[in-house]
Coordinates of C-alpha atoms in Angstrom, one line a residue:
X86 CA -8.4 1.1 15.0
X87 CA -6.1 4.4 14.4
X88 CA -3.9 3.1 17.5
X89 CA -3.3 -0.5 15.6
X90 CA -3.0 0.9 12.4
X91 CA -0.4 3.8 13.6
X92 CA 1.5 1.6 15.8
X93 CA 2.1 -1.3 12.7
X94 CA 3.0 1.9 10.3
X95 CA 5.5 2.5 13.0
X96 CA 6.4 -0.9 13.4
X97 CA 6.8 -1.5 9.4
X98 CA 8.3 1.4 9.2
X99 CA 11.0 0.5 11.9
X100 CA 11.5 -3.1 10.4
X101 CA 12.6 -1.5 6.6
X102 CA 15.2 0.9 8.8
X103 CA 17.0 -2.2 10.4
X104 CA 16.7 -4.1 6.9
X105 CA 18.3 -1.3 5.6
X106 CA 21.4 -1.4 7.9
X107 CA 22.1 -4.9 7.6
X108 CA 22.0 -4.7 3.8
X109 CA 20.1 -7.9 2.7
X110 CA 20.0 -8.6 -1.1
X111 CA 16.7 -7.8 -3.2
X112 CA 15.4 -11.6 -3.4
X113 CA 15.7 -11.3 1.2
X114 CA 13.8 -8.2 0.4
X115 CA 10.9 -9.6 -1.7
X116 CA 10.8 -12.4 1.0
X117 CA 10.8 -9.9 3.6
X118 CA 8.0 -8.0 1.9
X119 CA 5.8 -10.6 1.2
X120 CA 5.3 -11.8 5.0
X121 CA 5.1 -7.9 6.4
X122 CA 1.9 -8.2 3.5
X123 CA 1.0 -11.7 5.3
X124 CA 1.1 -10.3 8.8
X125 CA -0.9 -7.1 8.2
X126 CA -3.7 -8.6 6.3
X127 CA -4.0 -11.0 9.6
X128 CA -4.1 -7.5 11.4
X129 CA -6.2 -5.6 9.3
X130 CA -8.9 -8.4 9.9
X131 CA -8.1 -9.0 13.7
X132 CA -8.4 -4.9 14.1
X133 CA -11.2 -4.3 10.9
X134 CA -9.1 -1.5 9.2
X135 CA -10.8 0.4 7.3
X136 CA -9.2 0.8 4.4
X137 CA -8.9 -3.2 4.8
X138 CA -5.3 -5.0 3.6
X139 CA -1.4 -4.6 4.4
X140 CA -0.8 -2.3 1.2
X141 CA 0.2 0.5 3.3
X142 CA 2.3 -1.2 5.8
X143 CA 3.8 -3.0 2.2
X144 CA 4.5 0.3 1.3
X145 CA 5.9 1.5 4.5
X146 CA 8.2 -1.2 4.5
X147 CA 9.4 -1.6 1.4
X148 CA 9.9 2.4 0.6
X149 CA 11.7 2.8 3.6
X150 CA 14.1 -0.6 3.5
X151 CA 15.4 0.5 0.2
X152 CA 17.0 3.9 1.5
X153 CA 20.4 3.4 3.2
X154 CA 20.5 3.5 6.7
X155 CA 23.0 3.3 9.3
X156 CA 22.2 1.9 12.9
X157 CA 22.0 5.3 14.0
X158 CA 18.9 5.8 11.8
X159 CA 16.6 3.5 12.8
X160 CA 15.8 5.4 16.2
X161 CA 15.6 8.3 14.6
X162 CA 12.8 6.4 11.9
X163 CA 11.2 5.0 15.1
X164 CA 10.9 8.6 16.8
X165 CA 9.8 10.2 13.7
X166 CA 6.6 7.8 12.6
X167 CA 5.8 7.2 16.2
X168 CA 5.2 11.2 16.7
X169 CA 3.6 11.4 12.8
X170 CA 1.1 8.3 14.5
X171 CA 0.2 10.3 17.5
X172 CA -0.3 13.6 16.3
X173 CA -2.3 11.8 13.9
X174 CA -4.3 9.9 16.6
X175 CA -4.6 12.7 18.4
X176 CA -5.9 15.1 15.5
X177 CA -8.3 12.4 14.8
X178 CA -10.1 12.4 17.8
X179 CA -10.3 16.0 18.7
X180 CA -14.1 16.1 17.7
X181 CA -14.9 13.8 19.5
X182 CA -13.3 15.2 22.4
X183 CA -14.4 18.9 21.5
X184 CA -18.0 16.8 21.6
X185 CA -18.1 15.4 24.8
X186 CA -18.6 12.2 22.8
X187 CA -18.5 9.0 25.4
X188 CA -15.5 6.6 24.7
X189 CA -16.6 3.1 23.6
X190 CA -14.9 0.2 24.6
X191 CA -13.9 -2.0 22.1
X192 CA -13.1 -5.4 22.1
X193 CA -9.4 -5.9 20.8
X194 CA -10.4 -8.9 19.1
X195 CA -12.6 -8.2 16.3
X196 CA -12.8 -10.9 13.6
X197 CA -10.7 -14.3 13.8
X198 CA -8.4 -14.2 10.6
X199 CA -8.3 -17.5 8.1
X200 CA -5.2 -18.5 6.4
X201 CA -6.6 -17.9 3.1
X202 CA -6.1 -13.8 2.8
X203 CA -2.3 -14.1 4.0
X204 CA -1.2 -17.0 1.8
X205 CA -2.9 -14.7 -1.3
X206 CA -1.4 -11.7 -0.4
X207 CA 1.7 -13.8 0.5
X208 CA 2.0 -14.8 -3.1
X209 CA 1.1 -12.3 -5.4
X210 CA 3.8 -10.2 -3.3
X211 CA 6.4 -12.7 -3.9
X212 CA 5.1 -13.4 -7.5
X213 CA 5.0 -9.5 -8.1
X214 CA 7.5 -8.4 -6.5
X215 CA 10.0 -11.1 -7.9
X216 CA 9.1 -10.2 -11.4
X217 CA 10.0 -6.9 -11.0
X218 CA 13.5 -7.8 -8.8
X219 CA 14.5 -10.6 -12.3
X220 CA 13.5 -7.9 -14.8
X221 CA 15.9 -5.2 -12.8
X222 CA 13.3 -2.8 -12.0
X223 CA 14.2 -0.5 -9.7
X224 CA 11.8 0.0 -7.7
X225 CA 10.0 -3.8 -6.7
X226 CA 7.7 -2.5 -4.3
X227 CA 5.7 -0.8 -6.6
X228 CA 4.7 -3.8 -8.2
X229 CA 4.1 -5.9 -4.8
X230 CA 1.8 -2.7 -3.7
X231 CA 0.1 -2.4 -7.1
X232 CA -0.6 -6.8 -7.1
X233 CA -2.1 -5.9 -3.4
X234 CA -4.1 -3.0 -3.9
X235 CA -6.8 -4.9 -5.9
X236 CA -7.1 -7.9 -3.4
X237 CA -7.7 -5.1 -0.9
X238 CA -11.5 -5.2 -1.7
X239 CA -14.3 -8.1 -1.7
X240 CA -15.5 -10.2 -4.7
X241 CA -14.2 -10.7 -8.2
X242 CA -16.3 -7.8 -10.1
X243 CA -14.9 -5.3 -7.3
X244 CA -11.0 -6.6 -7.5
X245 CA -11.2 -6.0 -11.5
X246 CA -12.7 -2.9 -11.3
X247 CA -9.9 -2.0 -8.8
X248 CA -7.2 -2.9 -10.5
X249 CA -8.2 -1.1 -14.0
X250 CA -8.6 1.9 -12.1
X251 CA -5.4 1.6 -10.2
X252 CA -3.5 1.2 -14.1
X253 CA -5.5 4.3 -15.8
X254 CA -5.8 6.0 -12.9
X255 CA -2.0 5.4 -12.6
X256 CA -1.0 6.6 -16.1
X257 CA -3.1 9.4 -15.8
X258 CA -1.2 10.4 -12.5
X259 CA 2.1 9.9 -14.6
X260 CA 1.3 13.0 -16.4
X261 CA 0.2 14.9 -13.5
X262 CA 3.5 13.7 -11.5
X263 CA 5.9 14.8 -14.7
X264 CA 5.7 18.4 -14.1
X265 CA 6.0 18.0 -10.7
X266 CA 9.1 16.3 -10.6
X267 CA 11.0 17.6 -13.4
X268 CA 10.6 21.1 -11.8
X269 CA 13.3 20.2 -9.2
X270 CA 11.1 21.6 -6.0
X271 CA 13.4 22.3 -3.1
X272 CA 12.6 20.0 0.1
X273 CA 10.6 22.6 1.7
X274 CA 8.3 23.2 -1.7
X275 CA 7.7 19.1 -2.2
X276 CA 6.7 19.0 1.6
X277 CA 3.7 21.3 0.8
X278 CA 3.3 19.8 -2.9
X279 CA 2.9 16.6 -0.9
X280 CA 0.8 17.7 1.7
X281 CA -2.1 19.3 -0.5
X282 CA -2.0 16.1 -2.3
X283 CA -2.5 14.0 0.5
X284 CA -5.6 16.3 1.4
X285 CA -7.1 15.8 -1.7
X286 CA -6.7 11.8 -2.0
X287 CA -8.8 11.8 1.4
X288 CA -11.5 13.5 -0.4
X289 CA -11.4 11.5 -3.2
X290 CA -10.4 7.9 -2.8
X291 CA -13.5 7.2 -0.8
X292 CA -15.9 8.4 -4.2
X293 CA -13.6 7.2 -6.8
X294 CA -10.3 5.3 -6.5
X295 CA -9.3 6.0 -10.3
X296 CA -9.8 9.6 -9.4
X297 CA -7.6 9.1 -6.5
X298 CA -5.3 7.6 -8.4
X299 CA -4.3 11.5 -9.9
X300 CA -3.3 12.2 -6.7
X301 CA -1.4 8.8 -4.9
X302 CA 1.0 8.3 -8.2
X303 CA 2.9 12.2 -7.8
X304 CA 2.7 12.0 -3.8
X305 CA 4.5 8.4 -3.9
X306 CA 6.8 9.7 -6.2
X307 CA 7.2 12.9 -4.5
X308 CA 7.7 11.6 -1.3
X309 CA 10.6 9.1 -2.8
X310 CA 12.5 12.3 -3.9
X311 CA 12.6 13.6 -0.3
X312 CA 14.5 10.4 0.7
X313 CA 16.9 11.1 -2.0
X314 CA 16.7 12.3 -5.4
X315 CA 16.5 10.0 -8.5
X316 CA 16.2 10.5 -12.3
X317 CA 12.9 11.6 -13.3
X318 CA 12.2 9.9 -16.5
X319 CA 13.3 6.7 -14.4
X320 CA 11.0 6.9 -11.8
X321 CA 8.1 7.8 -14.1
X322 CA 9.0 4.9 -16.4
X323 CA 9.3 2.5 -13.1
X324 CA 6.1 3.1 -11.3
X325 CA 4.5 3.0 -15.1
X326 CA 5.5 -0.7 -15.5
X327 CA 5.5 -1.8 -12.4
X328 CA 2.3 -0.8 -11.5
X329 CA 1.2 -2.6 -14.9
X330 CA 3.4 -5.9 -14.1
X331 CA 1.8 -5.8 -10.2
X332 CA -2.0 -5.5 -11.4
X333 CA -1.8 -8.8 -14.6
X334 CA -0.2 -10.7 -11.7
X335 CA -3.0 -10.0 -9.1
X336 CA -5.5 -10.7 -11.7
X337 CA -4.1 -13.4 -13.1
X338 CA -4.1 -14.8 -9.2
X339 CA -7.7 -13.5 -9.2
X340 CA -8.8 -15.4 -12.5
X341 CA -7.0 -18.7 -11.4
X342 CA -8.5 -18.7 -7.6
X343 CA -12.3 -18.1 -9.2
X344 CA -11.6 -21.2 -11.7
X345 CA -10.9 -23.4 -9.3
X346 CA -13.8 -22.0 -6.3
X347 CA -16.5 -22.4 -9.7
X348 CA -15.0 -25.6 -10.8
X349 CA -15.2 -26.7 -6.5
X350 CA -19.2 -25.3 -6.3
X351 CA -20.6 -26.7 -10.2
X352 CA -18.7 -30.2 -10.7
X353 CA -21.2 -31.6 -12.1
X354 CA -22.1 -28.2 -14.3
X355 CA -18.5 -28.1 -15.8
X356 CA -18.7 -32.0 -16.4

């Protein structure tokens, strides 16, 4: 599961580079987007990821496609995630390894994907992320990540309460991430910032996903300013609304699919 999920991070990650160079427009982009979100929810499911969905290859993709690149970067993107995978990989199984712990084999096949999950994802990421390119937001994949996150876990009740916590947890994280940013860290400094807050979303996000949330809105940010630095009452205002405008679209995807699945099982109810 780590090698699948590292080598599509790499691959995403390698496919916003080359988008990059060739300089599509933003509509090409929220197209683009929307089937890298298609293809890794058919992977998360073929693999069983755990966390399940494409949100993070989404965000791999589109964070990466929207800084300028040259062709000279995109080995140079390819080199760097690749070696972040491994030494990931490897650091992840060094217990088991320290243990003695027999390797498993695994089939490579786990679950056989349906369309349904890829044509949702597939739409709330074009709805979403299209909003956000017509309104002239800045940043549209904030939106297509936020209208994911909620579909990234099972049944109605569970979606909702995923998305409220990915809005208050997300305004809450605004306040945490203002400081942060406004204090100008050098590159070195936001490294570290970013790395203790990357250790405490792992503890977290498991208990409480709002919670989490405190932590994932200043790292995103954070990490965006290492790539190259942008006003920070802009990005706090951007990730604010598109965060909101991605969340009412995947619920009001969420709302329309469970109409239609109750008016399906209870025709005769409804009648």
């Amino acid at each position: 599961m780590q090698c699948t999920a590292g080598l599509s991070l790499v691959t995403a990650g390698g496919l916003g580079a080359l988008v990059s160079t060739v300089g599509v427009g933003p509509w090409a982009l929220v197209l683009l987007s929307a089937l890298v979100a298609a293809a890794g929810s058919v992977a998360s499911t073929v693999f069983d990821w755990h966390p399940s969905g494409p949100l993070f290859l989404l965000f791999a993709f589109g964070t990466v496609s929207a800084v300028p690149a040259t062709t000279a970067d995109v080995p140079v993107a390819l080199a760097v995630s690749a070696a972040s995978a491994a030494l990931a990989v490897v650091i992840g199984n060094v217990g088991a390894v320290a243990r003695r712990t027999p390797w498993t084999a695994a089939p490579p096949l786990r679950r056989v994907p349906g369309y349904v999950d890829p044509l949702r994802y597939l739409l709330v990421t074009v709805l979403a992320g299209g909003a956000a390119t017509a309104a002239g937001i800045g940043h549209p994949w904030w939106a297509m990540v936020a209208a994911v996150a909620p579909l990234s876990v099972s049944g109605r009740d569970h979606q909702a309460v995923r998305a409220a916590h990915r809005i208050v947890g997300t305004v809450l994280g605004l306040l945490t991430a203002a400081p942060l940013l406004l204090l100008g860290l050098d590159p070195v400094s936001l490294v570290l910032v970013v790395v203790v807050l990357q250790v405490v979303t792992e503890l977290v996000v498991g208990r409480n996903y709002g919670i989490a949330m405190l932590f994932i809105t200043p790292m995103a940010l954070l990490m965006g300013q290492l790539g190259s630095s942008q006003d920070a009452v802009g990005l706090l205002l951007d990730r604010g609304v598109e965060t909101l405008l991605g969340v009412v679209v995947a619920l009001a995807v969420i709302v329309v699919e469970h109409g239609r699945a109750s008016s399906a099982t209870h025709p005769r109810e409804r009648a």
